[in-house]
Coordinates of C-alpha atoms in Angstrom, one line a residue:
M1 CA 41.0 -23.2 17.6
N2 CA 37.4 -23.9 17.0
K3 CA 37.2 -26.0 20.1
L4 CA 34.0 -27.5 21.6
Q5 CA 34.4 -26.7 25.3
S6 CA 32.1 -29.1 26.8
V7 CA 29.9 -32.1 25.9
G8 CA 27.3 -33.3 28.3
L9 CA 23.9 -35.1 28.5
K10 CA 21.0 -33.1 29.9
S11 CA 18.7 -35.1 32.2
G12 CA 15.0 -34.4 32.0
A13 CA 15.1 -33.3 28.3
A14 CA 17.7 -36.0 27.6
A15 CA 19.3 -33.5 25.3
L16 CA 22.9 -33.5 24.0
R17 CA 24.6 -30.2 24.8
H18 CA 27.6 -28.7 23.2
T19 CA 28.6 -25.4 24.8
V20 CA 30.6 -23.7 22.2
W21 CA 33.1 -20.9 22.7
A22 CA 33.8 -20.1 19.1
A23 CA 37.3 -18.7 19.2
A24 CA 38.9 -16.5 16.5
V25 CA 39.2 -18.2 13.2
A26 CA 41.5 -17.6 10.2
L27 CA 39.7 -19.1 7.3
A28 CA 41.4 -19.4 3.9
G29 CA 39.6 -17.1 1.5
A30 CA 37.4 -15.6 4.2
V31 CA 38.4 -12.0 3.4
A32 CA 34.9 -11.3 2.1
L33 CA 33.4 -12.3 5.5
V34 CA 35.9 -11.2 8.1
P35 CA 38.6 -8.5 7.7
A36 CA 41.9 -10.3 7.7
A37 CA 43.3 -8.4 10.7
Q38 CA 40.2 -9.5 12.8
A39 CA 40.3 -13.0 11.6
Q40 CA 43.9 -13.5 12.7
T41 CA 43.5 -11.8 16.1
P42 CA 42.2 -13.9 19.0
P43 CA 39.7 -12.3 21.2
S44 CA 41.1 -10.5 24.2
A45 CA 41.3 -12.3 27.5
A46 CA 38.6 -10.0 28.9
V47 CA 36.2 -11.0 26.1
A48 CA 37.0 -14.7 26.4
Q49 CA 36.2 -14.5 30.1
A50 CA 33.1 -12.4 29.8
R51 CA 29.6 -13.7 30.6
P52 CA 28.4 -15.1 27.3
V53 CA 25.1 -14.6 25.5
K54 CA 23.5 -18.1 25.5
L55 CA 21.7 -19.4 22.4
A56 CA 19.9 -22.7 22.5
L57 CA 19.4 -24.8 19.4
I58 CA 16.4 -27.1 19.6
E59 CA 16.4 -29.6 16.7
S60 CA 16.2 -33.2 15.6
L61 CA 19.7 -34.4 16.3
S62 CA 18.8 -38.0 16.2
G63 CA 16.3 -40.1 14.2
P64 CA 15.3 -39.8 10.5
F65 CA 16.0 -36.0 10.3
A66 CA 19.2 -35.9 12.2
N67 CA 21.1 -34.8 9.1
T68 CA 18.9 -31.7 8.8
G69 CA 19.6 -30.8 12.5
E70 CA 23.3 -31.2 12.1
A71 CA 23.3 -29.1 8.9
V72 CA 21.7 -26.3 10.9
Y73 CA 24.2 -26.7 13.7
R74 CA 27.2 -26.3 11.4
N75 CA 25.7 -23.2 9.9
I76 CA 25.0 -21.5 13.2
Y77 CA 28.3 -22.6 14.7
W78 CA 30.1 -21.0 11.7
A79 CA 28.1 -17.8 11.9
M80 CA 28.9 -17.5 15.6
E81 CA 32.6 -18.1 14.9
R82 CA 32.5 -15.0 12.7
V83 CA 30.9 -12.8 15.3
N84 CA 33.2 -14.0 18.1
A85 CA 36.3 -13.6 15.8
R86 CA 35.6 -9.9 15.7
G87 CA 35.3 -9.7 19.5
G88 CA 31.8 -10.9 20.2
V89 CA 28.8 -8.5 20.5
Q90 CA 30.0 -5.1 21.4
L91 CA 28.2 -3.8 24.5
P92 CA 28.9 -0.8 26.7
A93 CA 30.8 -1.3 30.0
S94 CA 27.5 -0.8 31.9
S95 CA 26.1 -3.9 30.2
G96 CA 29.2 -6.0 30.7
G97 CA 31.3 -4.9 27.7
P98 CA 32.0 -7.2 24.8
R99 CA 30.3 -10.6 25.1
P100 CA 30.8 -13.8 23.2
L101 CA 28.0 -15.9 21.8
V102 CA 27.8 -19.5 22.9
L103 CA 25.5 -22.3 21.6
E104 CA 24.0 -25.2 23.4
R105 CA 22.2 -27.9 21.5
Y106 CA 19.1 -29.8 22.6
D107 CA 17.8 -32.9 20.8
S108 CA 14.0 -32.7 20.2
K109 CA 14.1 -36.1 18.5
G110 CA 11.5 -34.8 16.0
Q111 CA 8.9 -34.7 18.8
N112 CA 6.9 -31.7 20.0
E113 CA 6.9 -32.9 23.6
E114 CA 10.6 -33.4 23.6
A115 CA 11.0 -29.9 22.1
L116 CA 8.9 -28.4 24.9
S117 CA 11.1 -30.3 27.5
A118 CA 14.2 -29.0 25.7
L119 CA 12.8 -25.4 25.9
R120 CA 12.3 -25.7 29.6
A121 CA 15.8 -27.0 30.0
A122 CA 17.3 -24.3 27.9
I123 CA 15.6 -21.6 29.8
D124 CA 16.7 -23.2 33.1
D125 CA 20.2 -23.2 31.7
G126 CA 20.1 -19.4 31.1
A127 CA 19.4 -19.3 27.3
Q128 CA 18.1 -16.0 26.1
V129 CA 17.6 -16.9 22.5
I130 CA 15.9 -20.1 21.2
L131 CA 16.7 -21.3 17.7
Q132 CA 14.5 -23.8 15.8
G133 CA 13.2 -24.3 12.3
N134 CA 13.0 -27.8 10.9
S135 CA 9.3 -28.3 11.7
S136 CA 6.5 -25.9 11.5
S137 CA 4.4 -27.9 13.9
T138 CA 7.2 -27.7 16.5
A139 CA 7.7 -24.0 15.8
A140 CA 3.9 -23.4 16.5
V141 CA 4.1 -25.2 19.9
L142 CA 7.3 -23.3 20.8
I143 CA 5.7 -19.9 19.9
E144 CA 2.7 -20.7 22.2
A145 CA 4.9 -21.9 25.0
I146 CA 7.3 -18.9 24.7
N147 CA 4.3 -16.5 24.7
K148 CA 3.1 -18.0 28.0
H149 CA 6.5 -18.2 29.6
N150 CA 7.4 -14.6 28.7
E151 CA 4.1 -13.5 30.2
R152 CA 4.5 -15.5 33.4
E153 CA 8.3 -14.9 34.0
P154 CA 9.2 -11.5 32.5
H155 CA 12.6 -11.6 34.2
K156 CA 13.5 -14.8 32.2
R157 CA 12.1 -13.9 28.8
V158 CA 13.5 -15.4 25.6
L159 CA 13.5 -14.6 21.9
F160 CA 12.6 -17.2 19.3
L161 CA 14.6 -17.1 16.0
N162 CA 13.2 -19.3 13.3
Y163 CA 15.3 -20.2 10.3
S164 CA 13.3 -22.8 8.4
A165 CA 9.7 -23.3 9.7
V166 CA 7.8 -21.8 6.8
D167 CA 4.1 -22.4 7.4
P168 CA 2.7 -19.0 6.6
I169 CA 0.4 -19.1 9.7
L170 CA 3.5 -18.5 11.9
T171 CA 3.8 -14.8 10.9
N172 CA 0.1 -14.4 10.2
E173 CA -2.6 -15.8 12.7
K174 CA 0.1 -17.0 15.1
C175 CA 2.4 -14.1 14.8
S176 CA 4.2 -13.2 18.1
F177 CA 6.4 -10.3 19.3
W178 CA 8.9 -12.9 20.5
H179 CA 9.1 -14.8 17.2
F180 CA 11.2 -13.7 14.1
R181 CA 11.3 -15.8 10.9
F182 CA 14.4 -15.6 8.6
D183 CA 13.2 -18.0 5.9
A184 CA 10.8 -17.2 3.1
H185 CA 7.5 -18.8 4.0
A186 CA 5.7 -21.4 1.9
D187 CA 3.6 -18.9 -0.1
M188 CA 6.7 -16.9 -0.9
R189 CA 8.6 -20.0 -2.0
M190 CA 5.7 -21.2 -4.1
A191 CA 5.3 -17.9 -5.8
A192 CA 9.0 -18.1 -6.7
L193 CA 8.6 -21.6 -8.2
M194 CA 5.6 -20.3 -10.1
E195 CA 7.9 -17.8 -11.9
V196 CA 9.5 -20.8 -13.6
M197 CA 6.4 -22.9 -14.0
R198 CA 4.6 -20.1 -15.7
E199 CA 7.1 -20.1 -18.5
D200 CA 7.1 -23.9 -19.0
K201 CA 4.4 -23.9 -21.6
A202 CA 4.7 -27.6 -22.3
L203 CA 3.6 -28.4 -18.7
K204 CA 0.0 -29.5 -18.6
S205 CA -0.3 -31.8 -15.6
V206 CA 1.2 -32.0 -12.1
Y207 CA 1.1 -34.3 -9.1
L208 CA 1.1 -32.7 -5.6
I209 CA 2.6 -34.6 -2.7
G210 CA 3.7 -33.5 0.8
Q211 CA 4.2 -34.4 4.4
D212 CA 1.0 -34.6 6.4
Y213 CA 1.4 -31.8 8.9
S214 CA 0.8 -28.1 8.8
F215 CA 3.6 -27.2 6.5
G216 CA 3.0 -29.9 3.9
Q217 CA -0.7 -29.1 3.9
A218 CA 0.1 -25.4 3.4
V219 CA 2.3 -26.2 0.4
L220 CA -0.4 -28.2 -1.3
R221 CA -3.0 -25.7 -0.6
E222 CA -1.0 -22.8 -2.0
A223 CA 0.1 -24.9 -5.0
K224 CA -3.5 -25.4 -6.0
K225 CA -4.3 -21.7 -5.4
Q226 CA -1.4 -20.4 -7.4
L227 CA -1.8 -22.9 -10.2
A228 CA -5.5 -21.9 -10.6
A229 CA -4.6 -18.3 -10.7
Q230 CA -1.5 -18.4 -12.9
R231 CA -1.7 -21.7 -14.9
P232 CA -5.3 -22.7 -15.1
D233 CA -4.4 -24.8 -18.1
V234 CA -2.4 -27.2 -15.8
A235 CA -4.4 -30.1 -14.4
V236 CA -3.7 -31.5 -10.9
V237 CA -3.8 -35.2 -11.6
G238 CA -3.0 -36.4 -8.1
E239 CA -2.8 -35.1 -4.6
E240 CA -1.3 -36.9 -1.6
L241 CA -0.2 -36.4 1.9
H242 CA 2.0 -39.0 3.7
P243 CA 3.1 -39.4 7.3
I244 CA 6.2 -37.3 8.1
G245 CA 9.4 -39.2 8.8
R246 CA 7.8 -42.6 8.9
V247 CA 7.7 -43.8 5.3
K248 CA 10.7 -46.1 4.5
D249 CA 9.6 -47.1 1.1
F250 CA 8.2 -44.5 -1.3
A251 CA 7.8 -47.0 -4.2
P252 CA 4.0 -47.1 -3.9
Y253 CA 3.8 -43.3 -4.0
A254 CA 6.2 -43.2 -7.0
V255 CA 4.1 -45.8 -8.9
K256 CA 1.0 -43.6 -8.3
I257 CA 2.9 -40.6 -9.6
K258 CA 4.1 -42.4 -12.8
T259 CA 0.7 -44.0 -13.4
S260 CA -1.1 -40.6 -13.1
G261 CA 0.8 -39.4 -16.2
A262 CA 1.9 -36.2 -14.4
Q263 CA 4.6 -34.3 -16.2
A264 CA 5.8 -32.8 -13.0
V265 CA 5.7 -33.3 -9.2
V266 CA 5.3 -30.3 -6.8
T267 CA 6.5 -31.0 -3.3
G268 CA 7.7 -29.3 -0.1
N269 CA 9.2 -32.5 1.2
W270 CA 12.5 -32.1 3.0
G271 CA 15.2 -34.4 4.6
N272 CA 14.9 -38.1 4.1
D273 CA 11.3 -37.7 3.0
L274 CA 12.5 -35.9 -0.1
T275 CA 15.6 -38.1 -0.8
L276 CA 13.6 -41.3 -0.6
L277 CA 10.8 -39.9 -2.7
V278 CA 13.1 -38.9 -5.6
K279 CA 15.1 -42.1 -5.4
A280 CA 11.9 -44.1 -5.6
A281 CA 10.7 -42.1 -8.6
R282 CA 14.0 -42.7 -10.3
D283 CA 13.8 -46.4 -9.5
V284 CA 10.3 -46.8 -11.1
G285 CA 11.3 -44.9 -14.2
Y286 CA 9.4 -41.7 -13.6
E287 CA 10.8 -39.2 -16.2
G288 CA 8.9 -36.0 -15.1
S289 CA 10.2 -32.9 -13.4
F290 CA 10.3 -32.1 -9.7
Y291 CA 9.4 -28.6 -8.5
T292 CA 10.8 -28.5 -5.0
F293 CA 11.4 -26.4 -2.0
Y294 CA 14.5 -28.3 -0.9
G295 CA 15.7 -30.4 -3.8
N296 CA 19.1 -28.8 -3.9
A297 CA 20.8 -30.9 -1.2
L298 CA 20.8 -33.5 1.6
G299 CA 21.1 -36.4 -0.8
A300 CA 18.4 -35.5 -3.3
P301 CA 20.7 -34.7 -6.3
A302 CA 22.8 -37.8 -5.9
A303 CA 19.6 -39.9 -5.4
I304 CA 18.1 -38.8 -8.7
G305 CA 21.3 -38.6 -10.8
D306 CA 21.3 -37.8 -14.5
A307 CA 17.5 -38.2 -14.6
G308 CA 17.3 -34.8 -12.8
I309 CA 19.3 -32.8 -15.2
G310 CA 17.1 -30.0 -16.4
K311 CA 14.2 -31.5 -14.5
V312 CA 14.7 -30.8 -10.7
V313 CA 14.0 -27.2 -9.8
A314 CA 14.6 -25.8 -6.3
V315 CA 13.9 -22.5 -4.7
A316 CA 16.1 -21.0 -1.9
D317 CA 17.2 -17.8 -0.3
W318 CA 20.6 -18.3 -1.9
L319 CA 22.3 -21.0 -4.0
P320 CA 26.1 -21.7 -4.3
N321 CA 26.0 -20.8 -8.0
V322 CA 24.4 -17.3 -7.4
P323 CA 26.6 -15.1 -9.6
G324 CA 29.2 -12.8 -8.0
A325 CA 32.7 -12.8 -6.5
Q326 CA 31.4 -12.2 -3.0
S327 CA 28.9 -15.0 -3.1
E328 CA 31.6 -17.4 -4.5
A329 CA 34.1 -16.4 -1.8
F330 CA 31.4 -17.0 0.9
Y331 CA 30.7 -20.5 -0.4
Q332 CA 34.3 -21.4 -0.8
S333 CA 35.0 -20.2 2.8
F334 CA 32.3 -22.5 4.1
R335 CA 33.7 -25.5 2.2
T336 CA 37.2 -24.7 3.6
R337 CA 35.7 -24.7 7.1
F338 CA 33.6 -27.9 6.5
P339 CA 35.4 -29.8 3.7
K340 CA 33.6 -33.1 4.0
P341 CA 31.2 -33.6 1.1
Q342 CA 28.3 -34.7 3.4
D343 CA 28.7 -31.4 5.3
D344 CA 28.1 -29.3 2.1
Y345 CA 24.8 -27.5 2.9
V346 CA 25.3 -23.8 3.7
H347 CA 22.3 -21.6 4.5
M348 CA 22.8 -17.9 3.8
R349 CA 19.7 -17.0 5.8
M350 CA 21.2 -18.6 9.0
Q351 CA 24.3 -16.4 8.6
L352 CA 22.1 -13.3 8.2
M353 CA 20.0 -14.4 11.2
V354 CA 23.0 -14.5 13.5
E355 CA 24.3 -11.2 12.1
A356 CA 20.8 -9.7 12.7
L357 CA 21.0 -10.9 16.3
A358 CA 24.4 -9.4 16.9
Q359 CA 23.3 -6.2 15.3
S360 CA 20.2 -6.0 17.4
I361 CA 22.0 -6.6 20.7
E362 CA 24.6 -4.0 19.9
R363 CA 21.9 -1.4 18.9
A364 CA 20.0 -2.2 22.1
G365 CA 23.2 -1.7 24.1
S366 CA 21.9 -4.5 26.3
T367 CA 20.8 -8.2 26.3
D368 CA 17.4 -7.3 27.6
V369 CA 15.1 -9.4 25.5
V370 CA 12.4 -6.7 24.9
A371 CA 15.1 -4.1 23.9
V372 CA 16.7 -6.6 21.6
A373 CA 13.3 -7.6 20.0
R374 CA 12.5 -3.9 19.3
Q375 CA 15.8 -3.5 17.5
M376 CA 15.4 -6.8 15.7
E377 CA 12.2 -5.4 14.2
S378 CA 14.3 -3.0 12.1
A379 CA 17.3 -5.3 11.5
N380 CA 19.0 -4.7 8.2
V381 CA 22.0 -6.9 7.4
Q382 CA 24.3 -7.6 4.5
L383 CA 26.8 -10.3 4.0
A384 CA 28.8 -11.5 0.9
G385 CA 26.6 -9.5 -1.5
Q386 CA 23.4 -10.8 0.0
G387 CA 21.1 -9.2 2.6
G388 CA 17.7 -8.5 3.9
T389 CA 15.5 -6.6 6.3
M390 CA 13.0 -7.6 9.0
R391 CA 9.4 -6.4 8.5
A392 CA 8.3 -5.1 11.8
A393 CA 4.6 -5.7 11.1
D394 CA 4.8 -9.5 11.1
H395 CA 8.5 -10.3 11.9
Q396 CA 8.9 -11.9 8.5
F397 CA 12.4 -11.3 7.0
Q398 CA 12.4 -9.9 3.5
Q399 CA 15.1 -11.1 1.2
A400 CA 15.8 -12.0 -2.4
L401 CA 15.1 -15.6 -3.6
A402 CA 16.8 -17.7 -6.2
V403 CA 15.4 -20.5 -8.3
G404 CA 17.8 -23.1 -9.7
V405 CA 17.6 -26.1 -12.0
M406 CA 19.8 -29.2 -11.6
D407 CA 22.7 -29.8 -14.0
K408 CA 26.1 -31.4 -14.1
K409 CA 29.0 -29.7 -12.5
G410 CA 31.0 -27.8 -15.1
A411 CA 28.0 -27.0 -17.2
P412 CA 27.5 -23.2 -17.9
G413 CA 26.5 -21.5 -14.6
V414 CA 27.3 -24.6 -12.5
K415 CA 30.8 -24.1 -11.1
F416 CA 29.9 -25.8 -7.8
D417 CA 28.2 -29.2 -7.3
V418 CA 26.3 -30.4 -4.2
E419 CA 27.8 -32.7 -1.6
G420 CA 30.3 -34.1 -4.1
S421 CA 27.5 -35.5 -6.2
G422 CA 28.7 -34.1 -9.5
Y423 CA 25.4 -32.2 -9.8
G424 CA 24.7 -28.6 -8.9
F425 CA 22.0 -26.0 -9.6
R426 CA 22.2 -23.3 -12.2
V427 CA 20.4 -20.1 -11.2
V428 CA 17.6 -19.5 -13.7
R429 CA 15.7 -16.8 -11.7
Q430 CA 16.6 -14.3 -9.1
I431 CA 13.6 -12.6 -7.4
A432 CA 14.2 -9.3 -5.7
A433 CA 13.0 -8.9 -2.1
A434 CA 10.4 -6.3 -3.1
K435 CA 8.9 -8.8 -5.5
A436 CA 9.1 -11.8 -3.2
Q437 CA 7.2 -10.2 -0.3
Q438 CA 3.6 -11.2 0.4
P439 CA 0.8 -9.5 2.3
H440 CA 0.2 -10.5 5.9
S441 CA -2.7 -10.7 8.4
C442 CA -0.7 -10.4 11.6
Q443 CA -2.2 -8.4 14.5
M444 CA 0.6 -8.4 16.9
Q445 CA 0.6 -7.6 20.6
R446 CA 3.7 -5.4 21.2
Y447 CA 5.7 -4.9 24.4

């Protein structure tokens, strides 16, 4: 059960590959996700032997952001287990009948050139769907490369599903028929944070800090724009961009933040760049708040400790303490499947992304990439009380957002903590999909 079928090393791209046949699973408490009869019934021999639909994950699986890549891998693996547990994607006999999903992983090492090499290797290996997200700059080069590849080799076209690269440009100026984004982009996330900042009347000064690449720059740009429009009384007392993934000691940045007198920090930092930043801020005695895109996991709550109670705010598509029995069952099922505290980072949007892919393949009645893309444009998926729809105009997924504030586990509204840290996030604002959406400037070439 849940067996990795093969592990190998790809030459050329030097990428670690795990080909996964996700067999049927019977997860304790998973009734809200998979009907019990399906969860306990292995796929038929015919399905198990069918030609699989290949997905390729291109991510940082080594280096400073390896933990973010592994978190993605666990989420997509689990989502594929659920699809395969119910018999795979259901296709007519003329298209090969039911087909399992399999996943191959390629290490981009956090480098765009490595990601492009991995893309070529994945296509050569027969992948039809490319998955990536933990870098907007990498997503941009992949979109360009896939556009060119699909034009040159229409018989080997691929789709690009993006779960985390949130630079708004990717579904605006760089929008592509082949690219679909399942995360809320930076402007949407900033608007959600602003819902909370707008009500913090004591807030009069902020410090903006981010990673020096397209996404980090977009966050700072949008923060200034939205602050000027909605909180003109709040002064920006510092603004800084730092190299991504290369700063080992954030103490100098933390000292600047403290010296500025800023009452709050606004940052889109993620991975170790966020964990090290908040740890340095704690170490220098900074007592202000953090308004973050990703402060709810990957070491950040444990790093900041009690100093973050009531002061660290995070925005997400979903949080473990979102109210509701279905949401709670979903989270508990993930923790049953991945019980190690360090593995505790579940992304609802990645589950919805895989469900949307399965739905689109089934509606297309084929794995033809153009046919699947056309169906993906109208994807409408629900899972564990959450859901969303794809906007055809720009391929930006529309979903509700949640904003949470850090507190101790066991406090009102904080049933679940993060990564065994003793700290979780109490949901203070839920923003409906209709309110979270933003206008777009995409002018897409369709096929």
